[in-house]
Structure formats: structure tokens, C-alpha cells
Amino acid sequence: MTKGKDCSWLKNLSALAVLVCMTALFSVFSIDNTAIAAPQSAEAELARFGVQGAVACSTYGHNSNGFMARVNDRVYIVDQKNNRIASIENPEAVFKDLDKDNSKKKGLFITQFLIQNDSYDKDHHYGEWRGSHHLIPMYILVDYDAGGNMIVSERIFSGEGVAPGHYHGDIREPKNVDLAALLVSEILPFVQKGGFVGEMTPRWPGYHPGTITGNEVDIRTGPGDNYKSLGVFFKGDHVSLLNKITAADAESWYEVKYYNKQYGWIQGWVNGNYIKEND
């Protein structure tokens, strides 16, 4: 009986030792998992690809496959599914006529993607290579689902050079199809968050006169406070209005031209709150 009790005690001790070891291993495994966990913010994800700077706007968290973001006046698409990043090199054309309600439904996007550190794949002959970066233009036809949401069709084309005269080749690489689909999925939420300007009013015939109504109003290189200032206008300055853009948050910006004997011609963008359209 004494031997039986002793054996039972040894068995219990062995089981306890195994449990302790398993707990320790599980703890180590958990620590390792935490160490390699995916970044939990747009900034952290962008930093993985070497993009530094404040994120002015992003759709991070909207799509499990990736997101769109604006950093330092550039628009990026982070493809988390395929672990890569691309910038949109022709944003003015891509976002033209888009507004937060998608009132002018677009049927296609002609987009120039600059894919960082791209691989030599089935679509390598499209666009052009800039070192390890691949600038690939895509002609992306858009469909709409039953809910009116934009979805990418199966018709995605490309061609040789940055701006092909004819998009005659099919995009064959699945990850490039994914990139096109990500653009179509994220572009409207991005505009709705104020990520990029929407509708542009056509150029006024002969330029339209306007007057600056604020004191020391910045003239900027683009339609937004995040763009670099070229200088300032003063109250009462007369300008020629070239274009007007209304952003997704309903804020207006004017492209203007101004002549000053000291500086010559200046052309840039001014916040619509500080301009009056003259008759």
C-alpha cells in the first residue's frame, strides 16, 4: 500500500511538471505572437514600407484587404493581402468628378500605380520600371452591385509606357487585380472622409474676375491647407479665377492667377472662404 501511494504521488508530481512546462511554453508563444503582431494603425502600416509623415486621411479598418491614405500630399494604397504598397501617380485624373455621394457615377478609372519593390511577374512588360519600382497604368472598368456600390469588373487592361495610347493587354497577375479592386473599394470612402477633392468646375471662358476678401490669405500649390504656401494675398487684391473645386467636406478652393509687378505671375489655389466671385 505504501508503494502504491508513493507511485500515485510521483504520478501527480509528473503531471504537475508537464502542466507547468506547457504553461511556460504557451506564455513564450504568446509573447512571440505579440512581438510579431500586425501594426494597429495606418501610420504603423505605412512605416513598414518606409512612408513617414502625418496621415492626413485614411480608410484604415474599412477593408480587411487594405486601405487608402494621404501622406505628404501623396495618395497611397496599402495592399495588406499581398503585403505591398503603391502610390497613385495621377490623382487629379483618378479623383476627378468624384463627390461624397457619387452623384456622377464613374464607369472607369485610368490609374497610374507606382508599386514599390515589385516582382518580375506576368505583367512586367506593362508601364515602365524605375529601378525596383514598377509604374503600371491600369484601365479599370467599374460595375455596380445591387446596393449601388462600386465593384471592379473583370475588365482590367494595361499597355506599354506610362500613358499608353491604347490599353490592349489584359492584367493577368492576381495581385494586380487585387490592387485594382482595392482602389475601387476604397476610393469613395476616402473621398467621403475628405481625403481628396471632388468635382471640378470647368475652366471659366476668358477667366472669371474675383476679389480677395481676407487679410494675408495664403496662395497654395494645391487645393488644401496641407499644400505649401507660395505667398499671401491681401484684402482687395484682384485675381483671375481659373477653376473651382469642392472637396468632400463641402469646402471650396479656387485656382487663381494674379499679376504683381514685383513678383510677376503667380498661379495657385486659395480657400473659397476668402474669395468673392465678381460679376
XYZ file of N, CA and C in Angstrom:
837
model
N 0.836 -1.201 0.000
C 0.000 0.000 0.000
C 0.867 1.246 0.000
N 1.934 1.208 0.750
C 2.817 2.376 0.814
C 3.415 2.652 -0.556
N 3.821 1.542 -1.262
C 4.384 1.711 -2.594
C 3.365 2.320 -3.545
N 2.112 1.878 -3.458
C 1.064 2.403 -4.336
C 0.862 3.886 -4.129
N 0.866 4.299 -2.824
C 0.694 5.721 -2.513
C 1.858 6.524 -3.076
N 3.084 5.965 -2.911
C 4.273 6.671 -3.392
C 4.204 6.863 -4.910
N 3.789 5.809 -5.625
C 3.691 5.889 -7.086
C 2.650 6.915 -7.507
N 1.534 6.952 -6.783
C 0.482 7.924 -7.091
C 0.993 9.341 -6.912
N 1.788 9.546 -5.859
C 2.350 10.882 -5.574
C 3.322 11.300 -6.684
N 4.128 10.315 -7.136
C 5.082 10.614 -8.204
C 4.362 10.939 -9.509
N 3.273 10.215 -9.781
C 2.499 10.472 -10.996
C 1.908 11.883 -10.967
N 1.368 12.278 -9.814
C 0.785 13.618 -9.675
C 1.842 14.706 -9.868
N 3.056 14.442 -9.331
C 4.146 15.399 -9.465
C 4.560 15.541 -10.929
N 4.616 14.416 -11.642
C 4.978 14.437 -13.056
C 3.946 15.219 -13.875
N 2.671 14.983 -13.582
C 1.601 15.689 -14.298
C 1.694 17.190 -14.053
N 2.006 17.565 -12.801
C 2.137 18.969 -12.448
C 3.295 19.619 -13.206
N 4.418 18.861 -13.301
C 5.597 19.377 -14.012
C 5.283 19.613 -15.492
N 4.552 18.669 -16.099
C 4.174 18.810 -17.504
C 3.287 20.033 -17.698
N 2.350 20.236 -16.759
C 1.441 21.376 -16.843
C 2.197 22.693 -16.753
N 3.179 22.748 -15.842
C 3.993 23.964 -15.680
C 4.777 24.249 -16.961
N 5.373 23.214 -17.547
C 6.144 23.381 -18.780
C 5.264 23.876 -19.925
N 4.079 23.266 -20.035
C 3.172 23.677 -21.096
C 2.735 25.121 -20.930
N 2.489 25.524 -19.677
C 2.097 26.911 -19.400
C 3.208 27.871 -19.795
N 4.449 27.488 -19.453
C 5.599 28.333 -19.784
C 5.764 28.464 -21.293
N 5.606 27.325 -21.994
C 5.734 27.355 -23.447
C 4.645 28.206 -24.081
N 3.425 28.087 -23.536
C 2.319 28.878 -24.060
C 2.566 30.365 -23.855
N 3.151 30.705 -22.692
C 3.458 32.111 -22.400
C 4.485 32.647 -23.377
N 5.520 31.850 -23.658
C 6.553 32.275 -24.594
C 5.963 32.461 -25.977
N 5.110 31.492 -26.359
C 4.469 31.563 -27.669
C 3.610 32.815 -27.784
N 2.894 33.148 -26.704
C 2.051 34.330 -26.706
C 2.878 35.591 -26.828
N 4.010 35.636 -26.134
C 4.898 36.800 -26.201
C 5.419 36.971 -27.613
N 5.817 35.833 -28.240
C 6.333 35.888 -29.603
C 5.270 36.410 -30.565
N 4.028 35.915 -30.373
C 2.951 36.359 -31.227
C 2.705 37.846 -31.086
N 2.781 38.344 -29.860
C 2.583 39.763 -29.617
C 3.660 40.567 -30.317
N 4.891 40.046 -30.287
C 6.023 40.758 -30.873
C 5.885 40.907 -32.378
N 5.230 39.921 -33.027
C 5.132 39.985 -34.486
C 3.716 40.347 -34.941
N 2.897 40.833 -34.003
C 1.528 41.190 -34.357
C 1.523 42.298 -35.405
N 0.475 42.289 -36.226
C 0.359 43.290 -37.278
C 0.208 44.674 -36.669
N 0.734 45.698 -37.342
C 0.584 47.070 -36.856
C -0.886 47.425 -36.669
N -1.162 48.256 -35.678
C -2.541 48.559 -35.337
C -2.960 49.972 -35.734
N -2.300 50.573 -36.695
C -2.688 51.898 -37.158
C -2.194 52.102 -38.582
N -2.800 53.096 -39.261
C -2.358 53.413 -40.618
C -0.909 53.866 -40.625
N -0.534 54.675 -39.616
C 0.844 55.166 -39.545
C 1.842 54.022 -39.426
N 1.518 53.041 -38.583
C 2.422 51.909 -38.378
C 2.536 51.063 -39.638
N 1.421 50.865 -40.322
C 1.463 50.079 -41.553
C 2.288 50.781 -42.629
N 2.059 52.082 -42.779
C 2.812 52.845 -43.771
C 4.300 52.861 -43.446
N 4.622 52.935 -42.158
C 6.021 52.954 -41.739
C 6.732 51.662 -42.123
N 5.996 50.558 -42.173
C 6.602 49.285 -42.577
C 7.169 49.363 -43.989
N 6.560 50.227 -44.805
C 7.001 50.364 -46.188
C 7.862 51.605 -46.393
N 8.289 52.214 -45.294
C 9.186 53.354 -45.380
C 8.512 54.684 -45.610
N 7.178 54.749 -45.509
C 6.453 56.007 -45.685
C 6.305 56.686 -44.330
N 6.951 57.819 -44.162
C 6.931 58.558 -42.906
C 6.135 59.845 -43.085
N 5.547 60.307 -41.994
C 4.810 61.570 -42.031
C 3.411 61.399 -41.477
N 2.778 62.531 -41.178
C 1.428 62.515 -40.626
C 0.428 62.051 -41.679
N -0.482 61.180 -41.260
C -1.527 60.696 -42.160
C -2.675 61.695 -42.129
N -2.881 62.397 -43.237
C -3.932 63.409 -43.288
C -5.319 62.773 -43.337
N -5.412 61.614 -43.973
C -6.692 60.916 -44.090
C -6.423 59.476 -44.488
N -7.241 58.544 -44.002
C -7.093 57.149 -44.422
C -8.409 56.403 -44.245
N -8.502 55.257 -44.921
C -9.666 54.374 -44.759
C -9.281 53.135 -43.958
N -8.243 53.254 -43.154
C -7.755 52.113 -42.365
C -8.899 51.507 -41.550
N -9.053 50.184 -41.645
C -10.102 49.484 -40.906
C -11.375 49.268 -41.703
N -11.514 49.926 -42.847
C -12.727 49.772 -43.655
C -12.729 48.464 -44.427
N -11.553 48.017 -44.849
C -11.434 46.832 -45.702
C -10.324 45.948 -45.142
N -10.627 44.680 -44.939
C -9.626 43.772 -44.363
C -8.458 43.526 -45.311
N -8.614 43.863 -46.592
C -7.541 43.632 -47.566
C -6.551 44.785 -47.671
N -6.931 45.963 -47.141
C -6.027 47.098 -47.229
C -6.757 48.415 -47.090
N -6.040 49.513 -47.367
C -6.634 50.835 -47.182
C -5.942 51.858 -48.065
N -6.553 53.041 -48.150
C -6.018 54.171 -48.884
C -5.660 55.258 -47.883
N -4.575 55.997 -48.137
C -4.152 57.035 -47.206
C -3.458 58.165 -47.951
N -3.535 59.376 -47.370
C -2.808 60.508 -47.919
C -1.751 60.953 -46.925
N -0.512 60.999 -47.385
C 0.624 61.412 -46.563
C 1.506 62.331 -47.395
N 1.839 63.503 -46.843
C 2.732 64.439 -47.537
C 2.281 64.709 -48.963
N 0.979 64.970 -49.112
C 0.383 65.321 -50.409
C 0.420 64.186 -51.427
N 0.660 62.962 -50.985
C 0.628 61.819 -51.890
C -0.436 60.836 -51.415
N -1.055 60.151 -52.370
C -2.083 59.160 -52.043
C -1.500 57.767 -52.246
N -1.614 56.938 -51.205
C -1.075 55.581 -51.237
C -2.205 54.561 -51.093
N -1.968 53.382 -51.653
C -2.817 52.220 -51.397
C -1.942 51.148 -50.770
N -2.337 50.727 -49.583
C -1.611 49.672 -48.880
C -2.380 48.365 -49.066
N -1.786 47.448 -49.791
C -2.387 46.145 -50.069
C -1.906 45.169 -48.998
N -2.691 45.044 -47.931
C -2.296 44.182 -46.811
C -2.405 42.706 -47.179
N -3.291 42.381 -48.085
C -3.458 40.986 -48.505
C -2.178 40.453 -49.140
N -1.544 41.274 -49.984
C -0.329 40.847 -50.689
C 0.941 41.497 -50.150
N 0.802 42.234 -49.046
C 1.941 42.844 -48.359
C 2.763 43.737 -49.287
N 2.095 44.748 -49.866
C 2.811 45.687 -50.708
C 2.101 47.033 -50.719
N 2.760 48.036 -51.279
C 2.221 49.394 -51.274
C 2.449 50.029 -52.642
N 1.510 50.895 -53.037
C 1.629 51.629 -54.293
C 1.135 53.048 -54.070
N 1.728 53.989 -54.789
C 1.219 55.364 -54.782
C 0.451 55.594 -56.071
N -0.523 56.512 -56.024
C -1.285 56.881 -57.210
C -0.612 58.105 -57.810
N -0.060 57.945 -59.003
C 0.753 58.996 -59.599
C -0.064 60.029 -60.382
N -1.325 59.781 -60.642
C -2.172 60.746 -61.351
C -3.474 60.991 -60.586
N -3.386 61.458 -59.334
C -4.593 61.583 -58.507
C -5.632 62.538 -59.071
N -5.196 63.613 -59.749
C -6.162 64.576 -60.283
C -7.118 63.893 -61.256
N -6.579 63.021 -62.101
C -7.425 62.317 -63.063
C -8.270 61.243 -62.385
N -7.701 60.561 -61.425
C -8.403 59.456 -60.766
C -9.596 59.965 -59.953
N -9.402 61.087 -59.252
C -10.453 61.594 -58.364
C -11.375 62.600 -59.036
N -11.095 62.937 -60.273
C -11.887 63.956 -60.963
C -13.368 63.558 -61.016
N -14.216 64.515 -60.672
C -15.678 64.375 -60.722
C -16.244 63.441 -59.660
N -15.427 62.978 -58.717
C -15.965 62.172 -57.610
C -16.416 63.085 -56.481
N -17.588 62.832 -55.940
C -18.029 63.536 -54.747
C -18.505 62.500 -53.737
N -18.793 62.949 -52.523
C -19.081 62.008 -51.438
C -20.328 61.162 -51.693
N -21.239 61.660 -52.517
C -22.460 60.911 -52.817
C -22.353 60.120 -54.116
N -21.206 60.223 -54.791
C -21.010 59.553 -56.066
C -22.153 59.897 -57.027
N -22.497 61.190 -57.053
C -23.640 61.633 -57.856
C -23.399 61.468 -59.352
N -22.122 61.568 -59.760
C -21.774 61.312 -61.155
C -21.070 59.966 -61.214
N -21.838 58.920 -61.319
C -21.292 57.566 -61.231
C -20.240 57.334 -62.310
N -19.056 56.944 -61.860
C -17.961 56.724 -62.800
C -17.984 55.296 -63.328
N -17.663 55.163 -64.600
C -17.645 53.846 -65.213
C -16.257 53.264 -65.350
N -15.239 54.121 -65.145
C -13.876 53.608 -65.245
C -12.900 54.531 -64.540
N -11.748 53.974 -64.204
C -10.627 54.721 -63.659
C -9.388 54.371 -64.493
N -8.683 55.394 -64.940
C -7.385 55.176 -65.585
C -6.337 55.627 -64.569
N -5.682 54.653 -63.988
C -4.829 54.911 -62.830
C -3.386 54.510 -63.100
N -2.463 55.366 -62.691
C -1.039 55.051 -62.761
C -0.568 54.666 -61.358
N -0.344 53.374 -61.149
C 0.147 52.875 -59.863
C 1.674 52.800 -59.896
N 2.323 53.351 -58.886
C 3.757 53.147 -58.728
C 3.939 52.155 -57.589
N 4.209 50.904 -57.944
C 4.292 49.818 -56.969
C 5.725 49.700 -56.476
N 5.907 49.808 -55.179
C 7.254 49.735 -54.614
C 7.757 48.293 -54.608
N 9.008 48.153 -55.018
C 9.688 46.848 -54.951
C 8.838 45.728 -55.548
N 8.371 45.956 -56.738
C 7.517 44.974 -57.397
C 8.356 43.807 -57.915
N 7.704 42.682 -58.113
C 8.389 41.498 -58.637
C 8.204 41.399 -60.144
N 9.087 40.668 -60.775
C 9.054 40.476 -62.224
C 8.034 39.383 -62.511
N 6.807 39.783 -62.867
C 5.723 38.816 -62.969
C 5.080 38.839 -64.353
N 3.863 38.331 -64.444
C 3.176 38.211 -65.730
C 2.877 39.572 -66.376
N 2.857 40.635 -65.577
C 2.561 41.971 -66.095
C 3.795 42.862 -66.162
N 4.979 42.255 -66.151
C 6.211 43.037 -66.059
C 6.436 43.943 -67.272
N 5.865 43.586 -68.421
C 6.124 44.336 -69.648
C 5.229 45.560 -69.792
N 4.271 45.751 -68.873
C 3.401 46.919 -68.928
C 4.055 48.103 -68.213
N 3.681 49.332 -68.625
C 4.175 50.519 -67.956
C 5.665 50.704 -68.148
N 6.352 51.062 -67.050
C 7.803 51.208 -67.092
C 8.371 50.919 -65.703
N 9.654 50.568 -65.655
C 10.325 50.270 -64.397
C 11.210 51.441 -64.003
N 11.152 51.786 -62.724
C 12.013 52.817 -62.158
C 12.825 52.162 -61.048
N 13.909 51.537 -61.457
C 14.656 50.718 -60.516
C 13.826 49.510 -60.151
N 13.585 49.312 -58.863
C 12.764 48.187 -58.412
C 11.280 48.546 -58.344
N 10.962 49.815 -58.604
C 9.569 50.252 -58.568
C 8.954 50.123 -59.960
N 7.719 49.682 -59.996
C 7.032 49.429 -61.266
C 5.875 50.407 -61.409
N 5.968 51.312 -62.384
C 4.850 52.199 -62.679
C 3.995 51.513 -63.734
N 2.814 51.105 -63.307
C 1.946 50.352 -64.206
C 0.593 51.050 -64.340
N 0.246 51.478 -65.557
C -1.064 52.103 -65.765
C -2.136 51.029 -65.907
N -3.308 51.302 -65.362
C -4.417 50.352 -65.472
C -5.684 51.061 -65.918
N -6.355 50.442 -66.852
C -7.650 50.882 -67.353
C -8.680 49.991 -66.657
N -9.329 50.533 -65.612
C -10.167 49.732 -64.723
C -11.637 50.057 -64.967
N -12.374 49.121 -65.516
C -13.802 49.305 -65.739
C -14.570 48.932 -64.472
N -15.584 49.748 -64.165
C -16.306 49.627 -62.899
C -17.728 49.138 -63.134
N -18.184 48.229 -62.278
C -19.578 47.807 -62.235
C -20.175 48.284 -60.913
N -21.496 48.090 -60.764
C -22.189 48.436 -59.524
C -23.011 47.239 -59.082
N -22.964 46.964 -57.770
C -23.756 45.842 -57.258
C -25.191 46.286 -57.010
N -25.996 45.373 -56.466
C -27.416 45.660 -56.254
C -27.632 46.827 -55.299
N -26.663 47.050 -54.403
C -26.773 48.148 -53.444
C -26.225 49.463 -53.967
N -25.783 49.474 -55.229
C -25.245 50.695 -55.807
C -23.794 50.947 -55.469
N -23.105 49.950 -54.902
C -21.703 50.104 -54.545
C -20.798 49.799 -55.732
N -19.713 50.552 -55.850
C -18.765 50.308 -56.932
C -18.012 49.006 -56.704
N -17.903 48.219 -57.741
C -17.097 46.994 -57.698
C -16.297 46.911 -58.987
N -15.137 46.311 -58.901
C -14.308 46.196 -60.091
C -14.853 45.084 -60.981
N -14.883 45.356 -62.271
C -15.318 44.312 -63.200
C -14.123 43.419 -63.500
N -14.325 42.436 -64.331
C -13.227 41.561 -64.719
C -12.407 42.168 -65.853
N -12.760 43.370 -66.254
C -12.095 44.012 -67.391
C -11.081 45.030 -66.893
N -9.834 44.613 -66.795
C -8.742 45.486 -66.384
C -7.629 45.341 -67.416
N -7.223 46.460 -67.999
C -6.262 46.422 -69.093
C -5.058 47.317 -68.795
N -3.996 47.118 -69.556
C -2.811 47.965 -69.448
C -2.112 48.009 -70.801
N -0.948 48.655 -70.829
C -0.176 48.765 -72.055
C 1.236 49.205 -71.742
N 2.031 49.359 -72.755
C 3.431 49.729 -72.561
C 3.564 51.240 -72.397
N 4.510 51.657 -71.531
C 4.726 53.071 -71.291
C 3.848 53.585 -70.163
N 4.134 54.825 -69.737
C 3.413 55.421 -68.614
C 1.964 55.740 -68.976
N 1.753 56.270 -70.173
C 0.403 56.641 -70.613
C 0.157 56.034 -71.989
N -0.210 54.760 -72.049
C -0.395 54.083 -73.342
C -1.453 54.765 -74.204
N -1.195 54.817 -75.507
C -2.193 55.350 -76.415
C -3.365 54.398 -76.556
N -3.094 53.116 -76.288
C -4.146 52.109 -76.380
C -3.902 51.047 -75.302
N -4.934 50.810 -74.492
C -4.841 49.788 -73.447
C -5.344 48.477 -74.039
N -4.428 47.677 -74.510
C -4.803 46.484 -75.273
C -4.510 45.174 -74.545
N -3.757 45.227 -73.433
C -3.364 43.985 -72.773
C -4.118 43.731 -71.476
N -4.498 42.490 -71.255
C -5.186 42.113 -70.007
C -4.199 42.097 -68.844
N -4.662 42.585 -67.693
C -3.910 42.405 -66.455
C -4.085 40.945 -66.040
N -2.981 40.222 -65.914
C -3.049 38.779 -65.665
C -2.582 38.381 -64.274
N -1.838 39.248 -63.608
C -1.306 38.909 -62.292
C -2.385 39.134 -61.226
N -2.746 38.091 -60.459
C -3.817 38.225 -59.460
C -3.601 39.369 -58.469
N -2.361 39.596 -58.039
C -2.124 40.664 -57.057
C -2.381 42.042 -57.663
N -2.207 42.179 -58.988
C -2.511 43.451 -59.635
C -4.019 43.642 -59.784
N -4.744 42.544 -59.992
C -6.203 42.590 -59.973
C -6.684 43.005 -58.583
N -6.044 42.456 -57.549
C -6.384 42.826 -56.167
C -6.164 44.315 -55.922
N -5.096 44.868 -56.491
C -4.793 46.285 -56.312
C -5.882 47.145 -56.945
N -6.320 46.759 -58.142
C -7.403 47.482 -58.813
C -8.695 47.404 -58.006
N -8.987 46.225 -57.486
C -10.204 46.039 -56.687
C -10.153 46.863 -55.409
N -8.969 46.977 -54.821
C -8.798 47.757 -53.593
C -9.035 49.237 -53.865
N -8.535 49.724 -54.988
C -8.782 51.116 -55.372
C -10.278 51.386 -55.482
N -10.988 50.536 -56.207
C -12.419 50.735 -56.427
C -13.184 50.656 -55.118
N -12.760 49.776 -54.223
C -13.423 49.618 -52.926
C -13.209 50.818 -52.017
N -12.006 51.388 -52.024
C -11.635 52.393 -51.027
C -11.776 53.835 -51.490
N -11.905 54.074 -52.772
C -11.842 55.455 -53.251
C -13.008 56.312 -52.766
N -14.223 55.782 -52.761
C -15.361 56.583 -52.308
C -15.319 56.828 -50.797
N -15.061 55.812 -49.952
C -14.893 56.096 -48.519
C -13.790 57.115 -48.250
N -12.728 57.073 -49.067
C -11.622 58.023 -48.910
C -12.091 59.444 -49.209
N -12.859 59.609 -50.286
C -13.399 60.924 -50.632
C -14.373 61.396 -49.560
N -15.182 60.489 -49.039
C -16.145 60.851 -48.005
C -15.477 61.330 -46.719
N -14.266 60.861 -46.482
C -13.508 61.310 -45.319
C -12.737 62.604 -45.589
N -12.879 63.151 -46.797
C -12.158 64.365 -47.141
C -10.763 64.104 -47.641
N -10.512 62.879 -48.096
C -9.163 62.503 -48.492
C -8.664 63.154 -49.757
N -9.588 63.524 -50.638
C -9.157 64.186 -51.869
C -10.316 64.994 -52.407
N -9.997 65.978 -53.226
C -11.026 66.856 -53.758
C -11.926 66.112 -54.723
N -13.122 66.663 -54.882
C -14.083 66.012 -55.754
C -14.306 66.769 -57.038
N -15.500 67.303 -57.219
C -15.909 67.847 -58.509
C -15.170 69.143 -58.846
N -14.750 69.265 -60.083
C -14.093 70.483 -60.566
C -15.010 71.200 -61.548
N -15.211 72.494 -61.304
C -15.983 73.299 -62.229
C -15.146 73.554 -63.474
N -15.725 73.463 -64.669
C -14.948 73.709 -65.886
C -14.305 75.093 -65.869
N -13.192 75.217 -66.572
C -12.477 76.488 -66.674
C -13.423 77.571 -67.211
N -13.413 78.725 -66.527
C -14.256 79.824 -66.975
C -13.726 80.405 -68.292
N -14.602 80.674 -69.254
C -14.142 81.265 -70.527
C -13.488 82.632 -70.271
N -12.280 82.805 -70.743
C -11.601 84.081 -70.600
C -11.213 84.420 -69.171
N -11.352 83.481 -68.263
C -11.044 83.650 -66.842
C -12.070 84.579 -66.192
N -12.490 84.229 -65.009
C -13.525 84.976 -64.303
C -12.879 85.866 -63.245
N -13.311 87.125 -63.109
C -12.699 88.007 -62.107
C -13.146 87.677 -60.691
N -12.226 87.869 -59.771
C -12.537 87.656 -58.358
C -11.759 88.631 -57.500
N -12.165 88.747 -56.231
C -11.515 89.663 -55.300
C -11.228 88.944 -53.993
N -10.033 89.155 -53.456
C -9.661 88.580 -52.166
C -10.378 89.350 -51.061
N -11.022 88.632 -50.152
C -11.815 89.277 -49.096
C -11.191 89.163 -47.710
N -10.090 88.426 -47.573
C -9.449 88.267 -46.265
C -8.074 88.898 -46.239
N -7.538 89.070 -45.067
C -6.203 89.643 -44.899
C -5.144 88.544 -44.878
N -4.072 88.743 -45.648
C -2.948 87.804 -45.693
C -3.424 86.367 -45.934
N -4.064 86.193 -47.072
C -4.610 84.886 -47.462
C -3.547 84.106 -48.231
N -3.259 82.894 -47.791
C -2.246 82.068 -48.448
C -2.689 81.657 -49.846
N -1.744 81.699 -50.777
C -1.934 81.069 -52.078
C -1.068 79.814 -52.068
N -1.675 78.665 -52.350
C -1.015 77.383 -52.146
C -0.800 76.631 -53.456
N 0.069 75.632 -53.387
C 0.391 74.838 -54.579
C -0.707 73.852 -54.939
N -1.667 73.652 -54.068
C -2.765 72.730 -54.319
C -3.979 73.105 -53.497
N -5.119 72.451 -53.751
C -6.380 72.797 -53.090
C -6.519 72.184 -51.701
N -5.801 72.726 -50.726
C -5.887 72.232 -49.353
C -4.876 72.928 -48.463
N -5.186 73.016 -47.163
C -4.280 73.682 -46.218
C -2.968 72.935 -46.051
N -2.933 71.674 -46.448
C -1.708 70.879 -46.299
C -0.698 71.168 -47.417
N -1.107 71.905 -48.448
C -0.194 72.222 -49.536
C 0.692 73.427 -49.175
N 1.874 73.468 -49.767
C 2.858 74.513 -49.488
C 2.343 75.883 -49.914
N 2.636 76.907 -49.094
C 2.242 78.277 -49.409
C 3.251 78.911 -50.364
N 2.724 79.594 -51.388
C 3.570 80.310 -52.333
C 3.747 81.776 -51.945
N 2.968 82.220 -50.984
C 2.958 83.625 -50.589
C 1.564 83.981 -50.084
N 1.276 85.279 -50.000
C -0.036 85.688 -49.487
C -0.652 86.749 -50.382
N -1.978 86.792 -50.365
C -2.739 87.880 -50.973
C -3.234 88.785 -49.850
N -3.617 89.985 -50.240
C -4.149 90.928 -49.266
C -5.565 91.328 -49.655
N -6.298 91.760 -48.682
C -7.692 92.130 -48.908
C -7.794 93.167 -50.022
N -8.673 92.896 -50.981
C -8.870 93.815 -52.090
C -8.089 93.464 -53.340
N -7.143 92.508 -53.245
C -6.399 92.092 -54.433
C -7.359 91.490 -55.468
N -7.146 91.849 -56.732
C -7.973 91.321 -57.810
C -7.253 90.144 -58.465
N -7.972 89.070 -58.696
C -7.395 87.851 -59.261
C -8.273 87.348 -60.397
N -7.707 86.483 -61.217
C -8.467 85.777 -62.252
C -8.742 84.364 -61.752
N -9.997 83.963 -61.759
C -10.386 82.632 -61.295
C -10.343 81.667 -62.479
N -9.597 80.584 -62.314
C -9.432 79.607 -63.392
C -10.316 78.386 -63.201
N -10.310 77.842 -61.996
C -11.107 76.648 -61.691
C -11.595 76.721 -60.257
N -12.630 75.959 -59.978
C -13.153 75.852 -58.615
C -13.335 74.383 -58.296
N -12.886 74.008 -57.110
C -13.033 72.621 -56.662
C -13.773 72.611 -55.337
N -14.711 71.691 -55.208
C -15.414 71.500 -53.946
C -15.016 70.156 -53.376
N -14.411 70.179 -52.193
C -13.944 68.950 -51.551
C -15.117 68.181 -50.966
N -14.832 66.959 -50.490
C -15.883 66.102 -49.940
C -16.534 66.711 -48.712
N -15.809 67.579 -47.985
C -16.383 68.220 -46.796
C -17.062 69.536 -47.145
N -17.310 69.784 -48.443
C -18.005 70.960 -48.963
C -17.156 72.226 -48.914
N -15.882 72.121 -48.590
C -15.008 73.286 -48.610
C -14.555 73.542 -50.042
N -14.628 74.811 -50.458
C -14.281 75.173 -51.833
C -12.876 75.765 -51.907
N -12.218 75.506 -53.038
C -10.920 76.090 -53.341
C -10.941 76.587 -54.780
N -10.282 77.726 -54.989
C -10.195 78.318 -56.316
C -8.757 78.279 -56.816
N -8.602 77.886 -58.081
C -7.322 78.065 -58.744
C -7.329 79.475 -59.322
N -6.308 80.258 -58.996
C -6.317 81.669 -59.369
C -5.010 82.067 -60.044
N -5.064 83.185 -60.759
C -3.880 83.794 -61.349
C -3.849 85.250 -60.911
N -2.655 85.741 -60.625
C -2.510 87.102 -60.107
C -1.233 87.704 -60.658
N -1.281 89.000 -60.994
C -0.089 89.674 -61.508
C 0.360 90.762 -60.544
N 1.632 90.748 -60.210
C 2.224 91.760 -59.350
C 3.544 92.176 -59.973
N 3.776 93.479 -60.112
C 4.976 93.962 -60.804
C 6.261 93.463 -60.149
N 6.192 93.242 -58.836
C 7.404 92.814 -58.139
C 7.695 91.331 -58.368
N 6.635 90.514 -58.440
C 6.828 89.070 -58.499
C 6.481 88.456 -59.852
N 5.764 89.186 -60.695
C 5.315 88.583 -61.934
C 4.057 87.761 -61.711
N 3.809 86.811 -62.600
C 2.598 85.985 -62.484
C 2.740 84.954 -61.373
N 1.666 84.814 -60.602
C 1.594 83.763 -59.590
C 0.316 82.975 -59.843
N 0.436 81.670 -59.871
C -0.752 80.845 -60.023
C -0.772 79.804 -58.924
N -1.906 79.680 -58.251
C -2.023 78.713 -57.158
C -3.469 78.591 -56.721
N -3.661 78.096 -55.509
C -5.004 77.819 -55.000
C -5.266 78.624 -53.737
N -6.510 79.113 -53.606
C -6.910 79.927 -52.463
C -8.224 79.381 -51.907
N -8.326 79.353 -50.581
C -9.544 78.895 -49.920
C -10.727 79.761 -50.342
N -11.828 79.119 -50.709
C -13.005 79.827 -51.189
C -13.646 80.744 -50.175
N -13.321 80.571 -48.892
C -13.879 81.446 -47.860
C -13.344 82.870 -47.970
N -12.256 83.046 -48.730
C -11.601 84.354 -48.785
C -11.597 84.934 -50.201
N -12.523 84.480 -51.026
C -12.621 84.981 -52.402
C -14.074 85.306 -52.720
N -14.261 86.403 -53.438
C -15.581 86.777 -53.934
C -15.554 86.675 -55.451
N -16.540 85.986 -56.017
C -16.678 85.922 -57.465
C -17.353 87.204 -57.939
N -16.676 87.972 -58.768
C -17.241 89.215 -59.291
C -18.133 88.946 -60.498
N -19.060 89.812 -60.723
C -19.972 89.684 -61.879
C -19.254 90.035 -63.166
